[in-house]
mmCIF file with all atom_site columns, C-alpha atoms in Angstrom:
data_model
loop_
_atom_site.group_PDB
_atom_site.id
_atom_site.type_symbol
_atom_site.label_atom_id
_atom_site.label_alt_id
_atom_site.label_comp_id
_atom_site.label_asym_id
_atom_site.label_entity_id
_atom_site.label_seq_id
_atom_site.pdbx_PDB_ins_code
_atom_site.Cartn_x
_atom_site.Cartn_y
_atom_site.Cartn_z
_atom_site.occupancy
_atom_site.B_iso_or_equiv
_atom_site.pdbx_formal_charge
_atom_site.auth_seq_id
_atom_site.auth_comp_id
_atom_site.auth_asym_id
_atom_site.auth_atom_id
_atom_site.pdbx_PDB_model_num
ATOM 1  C CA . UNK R 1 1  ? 0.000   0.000   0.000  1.00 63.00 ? 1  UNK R CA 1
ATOM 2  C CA . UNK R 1 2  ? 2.576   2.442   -1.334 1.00 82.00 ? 2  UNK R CA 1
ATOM 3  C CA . UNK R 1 3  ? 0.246   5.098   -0.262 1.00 85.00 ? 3  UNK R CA 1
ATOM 4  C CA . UNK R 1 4  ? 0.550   4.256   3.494  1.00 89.00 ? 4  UNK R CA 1
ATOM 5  C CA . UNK R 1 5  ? 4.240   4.716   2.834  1.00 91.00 ? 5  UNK R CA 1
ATOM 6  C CA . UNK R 1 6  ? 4.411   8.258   2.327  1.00 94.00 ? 6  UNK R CA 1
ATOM 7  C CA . UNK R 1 7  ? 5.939   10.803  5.514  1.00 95.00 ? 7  UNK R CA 1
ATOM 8  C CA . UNK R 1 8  ? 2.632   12.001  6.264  1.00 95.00 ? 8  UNK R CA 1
ATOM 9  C CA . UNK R 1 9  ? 0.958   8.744   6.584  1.00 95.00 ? 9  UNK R CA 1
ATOM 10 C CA . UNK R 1 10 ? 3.532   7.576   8.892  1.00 96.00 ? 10 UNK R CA 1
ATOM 11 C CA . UNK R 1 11 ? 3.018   10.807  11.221 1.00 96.00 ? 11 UNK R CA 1
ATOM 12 C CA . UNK R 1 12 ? -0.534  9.420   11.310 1.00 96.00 ? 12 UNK R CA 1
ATOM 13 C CA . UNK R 1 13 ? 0.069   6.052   12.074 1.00 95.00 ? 13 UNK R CA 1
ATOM 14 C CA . UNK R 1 14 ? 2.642   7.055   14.844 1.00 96.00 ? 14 UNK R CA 1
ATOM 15 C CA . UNK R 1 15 ? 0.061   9.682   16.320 1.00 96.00 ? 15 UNK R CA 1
ATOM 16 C CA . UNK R 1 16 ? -2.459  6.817   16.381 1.00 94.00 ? 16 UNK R CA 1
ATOM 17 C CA . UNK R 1 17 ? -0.658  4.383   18.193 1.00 95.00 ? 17 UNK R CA 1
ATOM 18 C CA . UNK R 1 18 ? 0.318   7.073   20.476 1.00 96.00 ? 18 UNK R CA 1
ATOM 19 C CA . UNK R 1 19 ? -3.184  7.462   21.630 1.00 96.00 ? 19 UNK R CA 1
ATOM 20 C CA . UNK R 1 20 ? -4.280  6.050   24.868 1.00 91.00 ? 20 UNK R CA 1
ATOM 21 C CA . UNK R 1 21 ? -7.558  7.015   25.715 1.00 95.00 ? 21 UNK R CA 1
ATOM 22 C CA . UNK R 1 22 ? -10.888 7.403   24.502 1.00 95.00 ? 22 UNK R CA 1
ATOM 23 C CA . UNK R 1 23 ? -10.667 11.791  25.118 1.00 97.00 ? 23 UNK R CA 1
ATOM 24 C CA . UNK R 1 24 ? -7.659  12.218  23.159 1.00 97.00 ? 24 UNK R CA 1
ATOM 25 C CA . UNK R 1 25 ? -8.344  9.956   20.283 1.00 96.00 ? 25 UNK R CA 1
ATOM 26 C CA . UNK R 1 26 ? -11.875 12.402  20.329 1.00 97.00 ? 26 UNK R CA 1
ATOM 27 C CA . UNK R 1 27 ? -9.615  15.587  20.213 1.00 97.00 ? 27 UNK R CA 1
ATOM 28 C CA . UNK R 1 28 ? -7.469  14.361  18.064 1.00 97.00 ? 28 UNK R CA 1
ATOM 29 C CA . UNK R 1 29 ? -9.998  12.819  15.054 1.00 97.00 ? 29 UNK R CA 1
ATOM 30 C CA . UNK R 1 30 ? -11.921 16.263  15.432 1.00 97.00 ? 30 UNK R CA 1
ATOM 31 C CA . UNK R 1 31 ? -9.083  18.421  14.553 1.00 97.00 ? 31 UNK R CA 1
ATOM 32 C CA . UNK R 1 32 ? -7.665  16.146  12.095 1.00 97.00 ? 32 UNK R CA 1
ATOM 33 C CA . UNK R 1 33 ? -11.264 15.338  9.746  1.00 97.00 ? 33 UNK R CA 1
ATOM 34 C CA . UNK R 1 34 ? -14.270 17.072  8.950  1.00 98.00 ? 34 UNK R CA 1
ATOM 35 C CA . UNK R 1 35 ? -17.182 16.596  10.205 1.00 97.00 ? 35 UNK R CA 1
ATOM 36 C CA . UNK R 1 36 ? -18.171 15.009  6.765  1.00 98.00 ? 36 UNK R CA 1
ATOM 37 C CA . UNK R 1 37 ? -15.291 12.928  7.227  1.00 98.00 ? 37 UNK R CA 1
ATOM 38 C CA . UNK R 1 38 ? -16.090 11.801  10.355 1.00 98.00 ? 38 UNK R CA 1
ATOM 39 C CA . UNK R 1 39 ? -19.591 11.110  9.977  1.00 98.00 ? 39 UNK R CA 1
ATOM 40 C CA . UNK R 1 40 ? -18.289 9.023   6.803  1.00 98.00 ? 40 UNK R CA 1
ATOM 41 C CA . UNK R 1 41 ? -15.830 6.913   8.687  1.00 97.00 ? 41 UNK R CA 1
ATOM 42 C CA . UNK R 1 42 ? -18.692 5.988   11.097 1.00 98.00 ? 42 UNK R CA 1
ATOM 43 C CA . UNK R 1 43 ? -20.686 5.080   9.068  1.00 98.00 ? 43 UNK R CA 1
ATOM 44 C CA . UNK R 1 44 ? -18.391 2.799   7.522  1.00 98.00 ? 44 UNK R CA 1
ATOM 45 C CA . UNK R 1 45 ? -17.160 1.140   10.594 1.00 98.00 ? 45 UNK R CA 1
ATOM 46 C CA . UNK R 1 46 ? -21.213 0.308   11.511 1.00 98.00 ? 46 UNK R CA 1
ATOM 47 C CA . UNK R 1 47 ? -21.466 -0.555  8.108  1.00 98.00 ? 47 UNK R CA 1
ATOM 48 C CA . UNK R 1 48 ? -18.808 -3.350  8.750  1.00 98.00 ? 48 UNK R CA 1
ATOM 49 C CA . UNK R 1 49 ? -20.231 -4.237  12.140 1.00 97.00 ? 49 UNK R CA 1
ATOM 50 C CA . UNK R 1 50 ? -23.525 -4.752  10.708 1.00 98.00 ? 50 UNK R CA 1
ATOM 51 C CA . UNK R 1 51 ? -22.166 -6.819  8.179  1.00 98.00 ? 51 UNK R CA 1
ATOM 52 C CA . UNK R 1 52 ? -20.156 -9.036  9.868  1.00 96.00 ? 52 UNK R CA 1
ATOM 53 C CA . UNK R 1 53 ? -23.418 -10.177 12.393 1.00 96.00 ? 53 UNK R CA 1
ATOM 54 C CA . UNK R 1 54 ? -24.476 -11.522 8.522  1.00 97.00 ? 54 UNK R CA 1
ATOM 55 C CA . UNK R 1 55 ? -26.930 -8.208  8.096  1.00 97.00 ? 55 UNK R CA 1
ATOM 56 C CA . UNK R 1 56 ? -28.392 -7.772  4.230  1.00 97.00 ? 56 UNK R CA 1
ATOM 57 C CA . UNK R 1 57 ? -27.537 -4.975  2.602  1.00 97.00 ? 57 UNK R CA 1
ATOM 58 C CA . UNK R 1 58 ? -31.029 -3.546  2.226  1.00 97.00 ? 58 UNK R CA 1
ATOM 59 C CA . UNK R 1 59 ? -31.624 -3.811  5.950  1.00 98.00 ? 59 UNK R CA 1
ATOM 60 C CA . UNK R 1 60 ? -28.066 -2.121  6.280  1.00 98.00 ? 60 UNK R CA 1
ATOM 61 C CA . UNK R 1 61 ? -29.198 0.697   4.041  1.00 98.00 ? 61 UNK R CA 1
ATOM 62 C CA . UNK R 1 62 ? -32.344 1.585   6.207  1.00 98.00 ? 62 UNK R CA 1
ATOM 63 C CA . UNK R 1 63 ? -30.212 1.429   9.436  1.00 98.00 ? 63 UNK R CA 1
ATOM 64 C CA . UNK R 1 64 ? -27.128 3.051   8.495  1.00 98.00 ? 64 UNK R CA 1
ATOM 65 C CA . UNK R 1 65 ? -28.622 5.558   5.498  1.00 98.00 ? 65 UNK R CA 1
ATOM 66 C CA . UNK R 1 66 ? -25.781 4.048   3.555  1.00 98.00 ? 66 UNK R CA 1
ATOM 67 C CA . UNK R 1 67 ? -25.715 3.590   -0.101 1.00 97.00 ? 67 UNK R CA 1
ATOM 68 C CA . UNK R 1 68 ? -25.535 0.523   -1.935 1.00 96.00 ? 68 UNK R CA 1
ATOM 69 C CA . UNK R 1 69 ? -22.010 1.576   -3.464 1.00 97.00 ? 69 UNK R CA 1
ATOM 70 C CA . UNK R 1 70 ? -20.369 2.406   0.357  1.00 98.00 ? 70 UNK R CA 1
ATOM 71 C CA . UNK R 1 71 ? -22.088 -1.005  1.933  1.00 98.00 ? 71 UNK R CA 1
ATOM 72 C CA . UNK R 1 72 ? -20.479 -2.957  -1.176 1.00 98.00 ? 72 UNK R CA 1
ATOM 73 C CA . UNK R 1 73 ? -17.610 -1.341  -0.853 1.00 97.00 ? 73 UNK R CA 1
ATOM 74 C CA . UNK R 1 74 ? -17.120 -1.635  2.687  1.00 98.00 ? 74 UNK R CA 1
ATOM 75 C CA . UNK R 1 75 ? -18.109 -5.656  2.169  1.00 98.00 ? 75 UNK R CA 1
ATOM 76 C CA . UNK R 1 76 ? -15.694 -5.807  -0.506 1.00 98.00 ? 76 UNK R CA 1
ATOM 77 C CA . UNK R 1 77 ? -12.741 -4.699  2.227  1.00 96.00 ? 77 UNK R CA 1
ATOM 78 C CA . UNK R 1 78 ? -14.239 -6.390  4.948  1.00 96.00 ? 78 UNK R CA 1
ATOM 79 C CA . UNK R 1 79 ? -14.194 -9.676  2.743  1.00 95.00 ? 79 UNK R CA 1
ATOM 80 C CA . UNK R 1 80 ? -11.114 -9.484  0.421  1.00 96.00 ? 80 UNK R CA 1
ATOM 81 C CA . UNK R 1 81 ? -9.242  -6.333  1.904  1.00 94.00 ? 81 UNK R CA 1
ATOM 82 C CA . UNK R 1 82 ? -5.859  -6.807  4.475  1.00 94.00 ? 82 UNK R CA 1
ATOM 83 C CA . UNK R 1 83 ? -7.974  -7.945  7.090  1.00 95.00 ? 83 UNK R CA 1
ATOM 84 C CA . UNK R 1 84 ? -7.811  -4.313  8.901  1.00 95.00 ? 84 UNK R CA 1
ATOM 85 C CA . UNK R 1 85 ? -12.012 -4.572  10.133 1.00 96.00 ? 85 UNK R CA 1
ATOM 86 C CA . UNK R 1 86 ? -11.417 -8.003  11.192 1.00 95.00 ? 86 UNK R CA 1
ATOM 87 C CA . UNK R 1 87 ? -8.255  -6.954  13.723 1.00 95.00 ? 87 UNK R CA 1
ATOM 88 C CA . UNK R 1 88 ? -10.487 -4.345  15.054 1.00 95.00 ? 88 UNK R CA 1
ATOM 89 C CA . UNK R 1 89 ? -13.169 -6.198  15.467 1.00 95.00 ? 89 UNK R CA 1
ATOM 90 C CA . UNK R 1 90 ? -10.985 -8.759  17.461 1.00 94.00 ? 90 UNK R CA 1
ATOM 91 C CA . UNK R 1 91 ? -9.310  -6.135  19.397 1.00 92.00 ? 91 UNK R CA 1
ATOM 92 C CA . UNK R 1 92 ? -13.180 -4.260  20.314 1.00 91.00 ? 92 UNK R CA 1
ATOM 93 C CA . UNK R 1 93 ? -14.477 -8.091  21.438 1.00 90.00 ? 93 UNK R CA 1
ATOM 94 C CA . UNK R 1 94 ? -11.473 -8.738  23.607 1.00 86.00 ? 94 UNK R CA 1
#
């Protein structure tokens, strides 16, 4: 993921694993995104929740207000992607 490889991605990375609590990791995600951003990357992660207790799309959709094209897409990643949902998942469950 050449992407992830870049100076500014590894700033990220490092300020996220730098995070300990719940307050910061607010503080932090608010100055970083927009709220658009934000509301999008929530989505997303209920999106993959939802999925992964075997939800159907449609029923997703009406929960989440989600399109079709982000609950695919988020399926697609959850399914086929470098298993980054699944390790969270684990890790939230422990």
């Amino acid at each position: 993921m050449k992407i992830l490889e870049t100076e500014g991605a590894h700033l990220l990375i490092d300020a996220l694993k730098n995070l300990d609590n719940e307050q910061d990791i607010k503080c932090f995600l608010t100055d970083l995104m927009t709220t658009k951003e934000l509301l999008d990357m929530s989505q997303r992660m209920q999106v993959a929740s939802l999925l992964k207790q075997g939800m159907v799309y449609s029923k997703i959709a009406e929960i989440t207000g989600a399109s079709t094209a982000t609950i695919s897409r988020v399926s697609r990643c959850y399914s086929y992607g470098e298993d980054g949902y699944k390790k969270v998942f684990g890790e939230i469950e422990k």
